[in-house]
Short mmCIF file of C-alpha atoms in Angstrom, two decimals:
data_model
loop_
_atom_site.label_atom_id
_atom_site.label_comp_id
_atom_site.label_asym_id
_atom_site.label_seq_id
_atom_site.Cartn_x
_atom_site.Cartn_y
_atom_site.Cartn_z
CA MET A 1 77.16 35.41 28.58
CA MET A 2 76.19 33.73 25.33
CA SER A 3 74.36 30.43 25.05
CA PRO A 4 75.90 27.76 22.81
CA ALA A 5 73.19 28.51 20.25
CA MET A 6 74.07 32.21 20.25
CA VAL A 7 77.74 31.40 19.78
CA ARG A 8 76.85 29.10 16.94
CA GLY A 9 74.57 31.82 15.58
CA ALA A 10 77.54 34.18 15.52
CA VAL A 11 79.42 31.76 13.30
CA ARG A 12 76.55 30.65 11.08
CA PRO A 13 74.14 33.59 10.87
CA PRO A 14 70.56 32.72 11.88
CA ALA A 15 69.13 34.15 8.64
CA VAL A 16 70.67 31.23 6.74
CA HIS A 17 67.82 28.89 7.61
CA GLY A 18 65.08 31.36 7.07
CA TYR A 19 62.91 30.63 10.08
CA SER A 20 65.28 32.20 12.59
CA HIS A 21 63.43 35.44 13.22
CA GLN A 22 60.40 33.38 14.23
CA ARG A 23 62.42 30.80 16.12
CA GLU A 24 61.04 31.78 19.51
CA GLU A 25 57.46 31.51 18.25
CA TYR A 26 58.09 27.99 16.90
CA ARG A 27 59.70 26.91 20.16
CA GLN A 28 56.66 28.11 22.08
CA ARG A 29 54.28 26.28 19.78
CA LEU A 30 56.32 23.09 20.14
CA ARG A 31 56.34 23.55 23.93
CA ARG A 32 52.54 23.73 23.88
CA ILE A 33 52.42 20.56 21.75
CA GLU A 34 54.77 18.86 24.24
CA GLY A 35 52.24 19.81 26.93
CA GLN A 36 49.44 18.27 24.86
CA ILE A 37 51.41 15.02 24.54
CA ARG A 38 52.05 14.97 28.30
CA GLY A 39 48.33 15.58 28.78
CA LEU A 40 47.63 12.55 26.59
CA GLN A 41 49.84 10.39 28.82
CA GLY A 42 47.79 11.54 31.80
CA MET A 43 44.55 10.71 29.98
CA VAL A 44 45.79 7.18 29.24
CA GLU A 45 46.99 6.81 32.87
CA GLU A 46 43.56 7.88 34.15
CA ASN A 47 41.87 5.44 31.79
CA ARG A 48 39.95 8.23 30.08
CA TYR A 49 37.42 7.57 27.36
CA CYS A 50 39.05 6.59 24.02
CA ILE A 51 37.13 9.10 21.94
CA ASP A 52 38.28 11.99 24.17
CA ILE A 53 41.88 10.82 23.78
CA LEU A 54 41.46 10.56 20.00
CA THR A 55 40.09 14.13 19.91
CA GLN A 56 43.23 15.34 21.70
CA ILE A 57 45.48 13.36 19.36
CA SER A 58 43.77 15.02 16.38
CA ALA A 59 44.33 18.44 17.97
CA ALA A 60 48.04 17.73 18.61
CA THR A 61 48.48 16.36 15.08
CA ARG A 62 46.85 19.47 13.63
CA ALA A 63 49.10 21.73 15.74
CA LEU A 64 52.21 19.83 14.56
CA GLN A 65 51.13 20.17 10.94
CA GLU A 66 50.65 23.90 11.37
CA VAL A 67 54.22 24.22 12.64
CA ALA A 68 55.36 22.22 9.60
CA ILE A 69 53.38 24.41 7.17
CA GLY A 70 54.87 27.53 8.77
CA LEU A 71 58.42 26.18 8.57
CA LEU A 72 57.88 25.15 4.97
CA ASP A 73 56.66 28.64 4.12
CA GLU A 74 59.84 30.15 5.54
CA HIS A 75 61.96 27.54 3.81
CA LEU A 76 60.39 28.40 0.43
CA ARG A 77 60.76 32.15 1.02
CA HIS A 78 64.42 31.95 1.97
CA CYS A 79 66.31 28.79 1.03
CA VAL A 80 64.42 27.75 -2.10
CA VAL A 81 64.08 31.22 -3.59
CA GLY A 82 67.72 31.92 -2.74
CA ALA A 83 68.90 28.73 -4.45
CA ALA A 84 66.67 29.43 -7.45
CA ALA A 85 68.35 32.82 -7.88
CA THR A 86 71.72 31.02 -8.05
CA GLY A 87 70.31 28.39 -10.40
CA GLY A 88 72.01 25.20 -11.56
CA ASP A 89 72.24 21.91 -9.72
CA GLU A 90 71.83 23.46 -6.30
CA ALA A 91 68.50 25.04 -7.25
CA GLU A 92 67.29 21.75 -8.72
CA ALA A 93 68.32 19.90 -5.53
CA LYS A 94 66.37 22.40 -3.39
CA PHE A 95 63.20 21.95 -5.46
CA VAL A 96 63.44 18.17 -5.30
CA GLU A 97 64.07 18.32 -1.54
CA ALA A 98 61.15 20.71 -0.90
CA SER A 99 58.75 18.58 -2.94
CA ALA A 100 59.82 15.46 -1.04
CA ALA A 101 59.17 17.26 2.26
CA ILE A 102 55.72 18.36 1.06
CA ALA A 103 54.95 14.80 -0.04
CA ARG A 104 55.96 13.39 3.38
CA LEU A 105 53.76 15.99 5.04
CA VAL A 106 50.74 15.26 2.83
CA ARG A 107 51.10 11.51 3.48
CA SER A 108 51.66 11.72 7.23
CA MET B 1 47.53 3.41 48.94
CA MET B 2 45.42 3.75 45.84
CA SER B 3 45.81 6.47 43.26
CA PRO B 4 42.71 8.39 42.24
CA ALA B 5 42.75 6.45 38.98
CA MET B 6 42.80 3.14 40.85
CA VAL B 7 39.90 4.25 43.03
CA ARG B 8 38.01 5.28 39.93
CA GLY B 9 39.01 1.97 38.36
CA ALA B 10 37.53 0.12 41.33
CA VAL B 11 34.18 1.76 40.67
CA ARG B 12 34.29 1.75 36.89
CA PRO B 13 36.48 -1.19 35.87
CA PRO B 14 39.33 -0.30 33.48
CA ALA B 15 38.16 -2.92 30.96
CA VAL B 16 35.25 -0.60 30.18
CA HIS B 17 37.43 1.52 27.94
CA GLY B 18 38.97 -1.33 26.12
CA TYR B 19 42.54 -0.14 25.84
CA SER B 20 43.38 -0.70 29.51
CA HIS B 21 45.39 -3.90 29.16
CA GLN B 22 47.66 -2.06 26.73
CA ARG B 23 47.69 1.16 28.73
CA GLU B 24 51.35 0.89 29.65
CA GLU B 25 52.34 0.37 26.02
CA TYR B 26 50.42 3.48 24.94
CA ARG B 27 52.01 5.54 27.70
CA GLN B 28 55.45 4.49 26.55
CA ARG B 29 54.71 5.33 22.94
CA LEU B 30 53.41 8.76 24.00
CA ARG B 31 56.51 9.28 26.15
CA ARG B 32 58.67 8.60 23.08
CA ILE B 33 56.60 11.10 21.08
CA GLU B 34 57.05 13.64 23.88
CA GLY B 35 60.80 13.07 23.51
CA GLN B 36 60.52 13.65 19.75
CA ILE B 37 58.71 16.97 20.38
CA ARG B 38 61.39 18.03 22.87
CA GLY B 39 64.00 17.07 20.28
CA LEU B 40 62.22 19.33 17.78
CA GLN B 41 62.48 22.26 20.22
CA GLY B 42 66.22 21.61 20.44
CA MET B 43 66.50 21.54 16.64
CA VAL B 44 64.72 24.91 16.38
CA GLU B 45 66.90 26.32 19.18
CA GLU B 46 70.05 25.16 17.36
CA ASN B 47 68.81 26.71 14.12
CA ARG B 48 68.90 23.36 12.34
CA TYR B 49 68.04 22.96 8.68
CA CYS B 50 64.28 23.31 8.00
CA ILE B 51 64.01 20.12 5.95
CA ASP B 52 65.53 18.05 8.78
CA ILE B 53 63.00 19.56 11.19
CA LEU B 54 60.16 18.81 8.78
CA THR B 55 61.32 15.19 8.51
CA GLN B 56 61.15 14.87 12.30
CA ILE B 57 57.71 16.50 12.39
CA SER B 58 56.48 13.95 9.83
CA ALA B 59 57.89 11.13 11.99
CA ALA B 60 56.19 12.45 15.15
CA THR B 61 52.91 12.95 13.29
CA ARG B 62 53.06 9.41 11.98
CA ALA B 63 53.79 8.04 15.47
CA LEU B 64 50.81 9.98 16.90
CA GLN B 65 48.54 8.62 14.18
CA GLU B 66 49.67 5.09 14.94
CA VAL B 67 48.69 5.56 18.58
CA ALA B 68 45.30 6.87 17.39
CA ILE B 69 44.77 3.91 15.05
CA GLY B 70 45.62 1.50 17.88
CA LEU B 71 43.24 3.20 20.31
CA LEU B 72 40.49 3.24 17.70
CA ASP B 73 40.98 -0.48 17.12
CA GLU B 74 40.51 -1.17 20.84
CA HIS B 75 37.55 1.19 20.98
CA LEU B 76 35.84 -0.69 18.14
CA ARG B 77 36.58 -4.09 19.67
CA HIS B 78 35.22 -3.17 23.09
CA CYS B 79 32.97 -0.12 23.32
CA VAL B 80 31.39 -0.16 19.88
CA VAL B 81 30.84 -3.90 19.67
CA GLY B 82 29.52 -3.89 23.25
CA ALA B 83 27.06 -1.09 22.50
CA ALA B 84 26.01 -2.81 19.27
CA ALA B 85 25.13 -5.96 21.24
CA THR B 86 22.83 -3.85 23.44
CA GLY B 87 21.38 -2.08 20.39
CA GLY B 88 19.04 0.91 20.36
CA ASP B 89 19.97 4.57 20.70
CA GLU B 90 23.18 3.88 22.58
CA ALA B 91 24.52 1.69 19.79
CA GLU B 92 23.59 4.32 17.20
CA ALA B 93 25.33 7.02 19.27
CA LYS B 94 28.50 4.91 19.45
CA PHE B 95 28.60 4.40 15.68
CA VAL B 96 28.09 8.11 15.02
CA GLU B 97 30.79 8.98 17.55
CA ALA B 98 33.29 6.47 16.14
CA SER B 99 32.74 7.70 12.57
CA ALA B 100 33.24 11.30 13.67
CA ALA B 101 36.53 10.31 15.36
CA ILE B 102 37.68 8.50 12.20
CA ALA B 103 36.75 11.56 10.11
CA ARG B 104 38.76 13.87 12.40
CA LEU B 105 41.72 11.51 12.15
CA VAL B 106 41.55 11.29 8.35
CA ARG B 107 41.37 15.07 8.05
CA SER B 108 44.12 15.88 10.55
CA MET C 1 46.32 21.75 -37.95
CA MET C 2 46.35 23.30 -34.51
CA SER C 3 44.14 22.22 -31.63
CA PRO C 4 42.21 24.93 -29.74
CA ALA C 5 44.71 24.52 -26.90
CA MET C 6 47.63 25.12 -29.24
CA VAL C 7 45.97 28.21 -30.61
CA ARG C 8 45.32 29.41 -27.08
CA GLY C 9 48.93 28.49 -26.29
CA ALA C 10 50.09 30.74 -29.12
CA VAL C 11 48.32 33.68 -27.48
CA ARG C 12 49.14 32.94 -23.83
CA PRO C 13 52.45 31.05 -23.84
CA PRO C 14 52.25 27.68 -22.02
CA ALA C 15 55.28 28.51 -19.88
CA VAL C 16 53.17 31.05 -17.99
CA HIS C 17 51.68 28.46 -15.69
CA GLY C 18 54.73 26.37 -15.31
CA TYR C 19 53.22 22.92 -15.72
CA SER C 20 52.53 23.29 -19.44
CA HIS C 21 55.36 21.18 -20.80
CA GLN C 22 54.06 18.31 -18.68
CA ARG C 23 50.43 19.08 -19.41
CA GLU C 24 49.90 15.91 -21.44
CA GLU C 25 51.35 13.75 -18.66
CA TYR C 26 49.00 15.31 -16.09
CA ARG C 27 46.00 14.80 -18.36
CA GLN C 28 46.87 11.14 -18.73
CA ARG C 29 47.26 10.68 -15.00
CA LEU C 30 43.89 12.37 -14.41
CA ARG C 31 42.33 10.17 -17.08
CA ARG C 32 43.59 7.10 -15.23
CA ILE C 33 42.13 8.46 -11.98
CA GLU C 34 38.82 9.06 -13.78
CA GLY C 35 38.96 5.38 -14.77
CA GLN C 36 39.57 4.41 -11.13
CA ILE C 37 36.51 6.44 -10.05
CA ARG C 38 34.40 4.77 -12.75
CA GLY C 39 35.71 1.43 -11.53
CA LEU C 40 34.58 2.36 -8.00
CA GLN C 41 31.06 3.02 -9.30
CA GLY C 42 31.08 -0.47 -10.83
CA MET C 43 32.25 -1.99 -7.54
CA VAL C 44 29.41 -0.28 -5.66
CA GLU C 45 26.91 -1.37 -8.35
CA GLU C 46 28.13 -4.97 -8.06
CA ASN C 47 27.83 -4.81 -4.29
CA ARG C 48 31.52 -5.59 -3.83
CA TYR C 49 33.11 -6.01 -0.42
CA CYS C 50 33.51 -2.68 1.45
CA ILE C 51 37.16 -3.21 2.29
CA ASP C 52 38.05 -3.77 -1.39
CA ILE C 53 36.25 -0.55 -2.29
CA LEU C 54 38.09 1.32 0.49
CA THR C 55 41.43 0.01 -0.81
CA GLN C 56 40.59 1.41 -4.25
CA ILE C 57 39.51 4.74 -2.76
CA SER C 58 42.86 4.97 -0.94
CA ALA C 59 44.67 4.26 -4.23
CA ALA C 60 42.70 6.95 -6.12
CA THR C 61 43.25 9.45 -3.29
CA ARG C 62 46.97 8.75 -3.34
CA ALA C 63 47.10 9.17 -7.14
CA LEU C 64 45.25 12.52 -6.88
CA GLN C 65 47.67 13.72 -4.21
CA GLU C 66 50.62 12.79 -6.40
CA VAL C 67 49.21 14.93 -9.20
CA ALA C 68 48.80 17.77 -6.69
CA ILE C 69 52.37 17.41 -5.41
CA GLY C 70 53.67 17.46 -8.99
CA LEU C 71 51.66 20.56 -9.89
CA LEU C 72 52.80 22.29 -6.72
CA ASP C 73 56.43 21.52 -7.57
CA GLU C 74 56.01 23.16 -10.98
CA HIS C 75 54.16 26.09 -9.45
CA LEU C 76 57.02 26.71 -7.01
CA ARG C 77 59.65 26.40 -9.74
CA HIS C 78 57.95 28.83 -12.09
CA CYS C 79 55.31 31.13 -10.60
CA VAL C 80 56.59 31.49 -7.05
CA VAL C 81 60.26 31.83 -7.94
CA GLY C 82 59.35 34.25 -10.74
CA ALA C 83 57.28 36.42 -8.40
CA ALA C 84 60.03 36.30 -5.76
CA ALA C 85 62.51 37.67 -8.30
CA THR C 86 60.17 40.63 -8.87
CA GLY C 87 59.62 41.04 -5.13
CA GLY C 88 57.14 43.34 -3.40
CA ASP C 89 53.45 42.68 -2.78
CA GLU C 90 53.10 40.26 -5.65
CA ALA C 91 55.85 38.02 -4.28
CA GLU C 92 54.27 38.11 -0.82
CA ALA C 93 50.86 37.24 -2.29
CA LYS C 94 52.36 34.22 -4.13
CA PHE C 95 53.96 32.88 -0.94
CA VAL C 96 50.74 33.27 1.03
CA GLU C 97 48.78 31.58 -1.77
CA ALA C 98 51.25 28.68 -2.08
CA SER C 99 51.23 28.06 1.69
CA ALA C 100 47.43 28.06 1.74
CA ALA C 101 47.41 25.49 -1.08
CA ILE C 102 49.91 23.30 0.81
CA ALA C 103 47.78 23.59 3.97
CA ARG C 104 44.62 22.53 2.08
CA LEU C 105 46.52 19.57 0.62
CA VAL C 106 47.91 18.48 4.00
CA ARG C 107 44.43 18.64 5.56
CA SER C 108 42.54 16.92 2.75
CA MET D 1 15.03 -8.51 -16.85
CA MET D 2 17.59 -8.72 -14.11
CA SER D 3 21.06 -7.23 -14.27
CA PRO D 4 24.01 -9.47 -13.33
CA ALA D 5 24.26 -7.58 -10.06
CA MET D 6 20.60 -8.24 -9.29
CA VAL D 7 21.05 -11.94 -10.03
CA ARG D 8 24.08 -11.99 -7.78
CA GLY D 9 22.06 -10.05 -5.22
CA ALA D 10 19.42 -12.78 -5.28
CA VAL D 11 22.05 -15.35 -4.36
CA ARG D 12 24.10 -13.23 -1.95
CA PRO D 13 21.67 -10.74 -0.41
CA PRO D 14 22.80 -7.09 -0.70
CA ALA D 15 22.48 -6.59 3.06
CA VAL D 16 25.58 -8.76 3.47
CA HIS D 17 27.88 -5.88 2.64
CA GLY D 18 26.09 -3.35 4.70
CA TYR D 19 26.16 -0.37 2.37
CA SER D 20 23.58 -1.78 -0.04
CA HIS D 21 20.59 0.27 1.02
CA GLN D 22 22.65 3.38 0.33
CA ARG D 23 24.25 2.01 -2.79
CA GLU D 24 22.48 4.45 -5.09
CA GLU D 25 23.60 7.42 -2.98
CA TYR D 26 27.24 6.26 -3.11
CA ARG D 27 27.07 5.79 -6.88
CA GLN D 28 25.78 9.33 -7.29
CA ARG D 29 28.52 10.74 -5.10
CA LEU D 30 31.15 8.83 -7.09
CA ARG D 31 29.57 10.06 -10.34
CA ARG D 32 29.95 13.63 -9.10
CA ILE D 33 33.60 12.96 -8.20
CA GLU D 34 34.12 11.49 -11.70
CA GLY D 35 32.75 14.79 -13.03
CA GLN D 36 35.21 16.71 -10.84
CA ILE D 37 38.11 14.64 -12.24
CA ARG D 38 36.93 15.27 -15.80
CA GLY D 39 36.72 18.96 -14.93
CA LEU D 40 40.33 18.79 -13.73
CA GLN D 41 41.40 17.39 -17.11
CA GLY D 42 39.69 20.35 -18.78
CA MET D 43 41.48 22.77 -16.46
CA VAL D 44 44.86 21.22 -17.34
CA GLU D 45 43.96 21.26 -21.05
CA GLU D 46 43.02 24.95 -20.83
CA ASN D 47 46.29 25.70 -19.03
CA ARG D 48 44.44 27.06 -16.00
CA TYR D 49 46.23 28.52 -13.00
CA CYS D 50 47.94 25.86 -10.82
CA ILE D 51 46.46 27.06 -7.57
CA ASP D 52 42.90 26.80 -8.94
CA ILE D 53 43.63 23.25 -10.07
CA LEU D 54 45.07 22.39 -6.63
CA THR D 55 41.94 23.76 -4.96
CA GLN D 56 39.80 21.44 -7.12
CA ILE D 57 42.06 18.47 -6.35
CA SER D 58 41.65 19.16 -2.62
CA ALA D 59 37.86 19.26 -3.08
CA ALA D 60 37.82 15.95 -5.00
CA THR D 61 40.12 14.33 -2.43
CA ARG D 62 37.85 15.48 0.38
CA ALA D 63 34.77 14.14 -1.43
CA LEU D 64 36.49 10.75 -1.94
CA GLN D 65 37.41 10.59 1.73
CA GLU D 66 33.82 11.31 2.72
CA VAL D 67 32.65 8.38 0.63
CA ALA D 68 35.29 6.23 2.34
CA ILE D 69 34.23 7.36 5.83
CA GLY D 70 30.59 6.59 4.98
CA LEU D 71 31.44 3.12 3.65
CA LEU D 72 33.58 2.41 6.68
CA ASP D 73 30.71 3.40 8.97
CA GLU D 74 28.42 0.92 7.24
CA HIS D 75 31.11 -1.74 7.27
CA LEU D 76 31.53 -1.35 11.05
CA ARG D 77 27.77 -1.39 11.65
CA HIS D 78 27.19 -4.53 9.63
CA CYS D 79 30.20 -6.72 8.84
CA VAL D 80 32.37 -6.02 11.88
CA VAL D 81 29.59 -6.08 14.46
CA GLY D 82 28.17 -9.22 12.83
CA ALA D 83 31.54 -10.99 12.93
CA ALA D 84 32.09 -9.84 16.53
CA ALA D 85 28.78 -11.48 17.54
CA THR D 86 30.05 -14.77 16.07
CA GLY D 87 33.46 -14.30 17.72
CA GLY D 88 36.58 -16.39 17.19
CA ASP D 89 39.10 -16.10 14.39
CA GLU D 90 36.66 -14.52 11.96
CA ALA D 91 35.91 -11.65 14.35
CA GLU D 92 39.63 -11.11 14.94
CA ALA D 93 40.27 -11.08 11.19
CA LYS D 94 37.52 -8.46 10.68
CA PHE D 95 39.00 -6.17 13.33
CA VAL D 96 42.49 -6.45 11.87
CA GLU D 97 41.13 -5.80 8.38
CA ALA D 98 39.08 -2.76 9.47
CA SER D 99 42.05 -1.23 11.31
CA ALA D 100 44.27 -1.71 8.27
CA ALA D 101 41.66 0.04 6.10
CA ILE D 102 41.45 2.94 8.59
CA ALA D 103 45.27 3.17 8.62
CA ARG D 104 45.41 3.32 4.79
CA LEU D 105 42.75 6.02 4.83
CA VAL D 106 44.54 8.10 7.48
CA ARG D 107 47.81 7.87 5.55
CA SER D 108 46.40 8.60 2.09
#
């Protein structure tokens, strides 16, 4: 039996969004980050020392940014390069969009 | 019946770590961030557009940093100022520790 | 009469590095940032209030990051897309290099 | 003969702003950063490779942030702790101000 995502994948091929072949890896990394955030809730609940909590927040933030950098890499390799090959307004829109995403990432 | 944290709290009062009176608020903010991270897993699973995922990662990162800035504020108000009143090596250690936490936060 | 840069430009065409047609704009932005840094030295010399100095440092940092985001945009549009069209090891090297530059920017 | 800053210093003692005893060190670090920014202008003028320019921007950004972290450390040790000893509205204002400066730094 196929999952809804697989059915959807059959209609809109996974390769479209570039990161699909590494989708499982990204999900696992996000699951680990979810565990870190749950761990942080436990630390707050147990009234743990602020600095230890801040160290864990820095680690989770860093892990999130690494996921973002990986996704961006795949986006550039697939969507942006693909649009650039086509050229025109669509290519321009992809460059503007990618730069805005990089800017948000740098500032967050 | 008392939870382990309450027992510990009875020995070492929660006020020691400064952020205790806002503990519930921090837990709720972290719970929302946990929900954002779970939402990100769903987006990856559904093969959603990279840029939309990156926007959500920036939002979660920002929310995490706001928790960190809030905790740091409480840490400065309580632990650091308290140690500074005592003075000596302990005060120096607290300043060094707080600056290192700020540096990690700025760089993550 | 031609400036040394124009002469050099005649040998190695400016378009090679993508950002050339906006070179003058980037130089002006960097000159303004240089002025901000000189202003910071004056503030320190005049023993100005720490928080005002920190506000200026944040402004200069932000201005530097905007230059970086602009240069990265041009780099993606020209060098990376160009290498991707060629394909092979060179394209791969450009993607790896661009992602490393984005990672350094996000972490600094 | 006294410089305007020295005259001002005689009226409002340098120790007030905490970082005074390290003022010369901060000026030197800012002078080095000014040199890095001038070097960046030269790199743009010479049409140097984008990635090399981005690496230098990351280095200058990092150096600026280290100055900021150092100044913040001194500000906490002197102004904030001093205001906290006095207490009241002034102490509260100092904490709010310091947290806002940390937030700007984290986000820039």
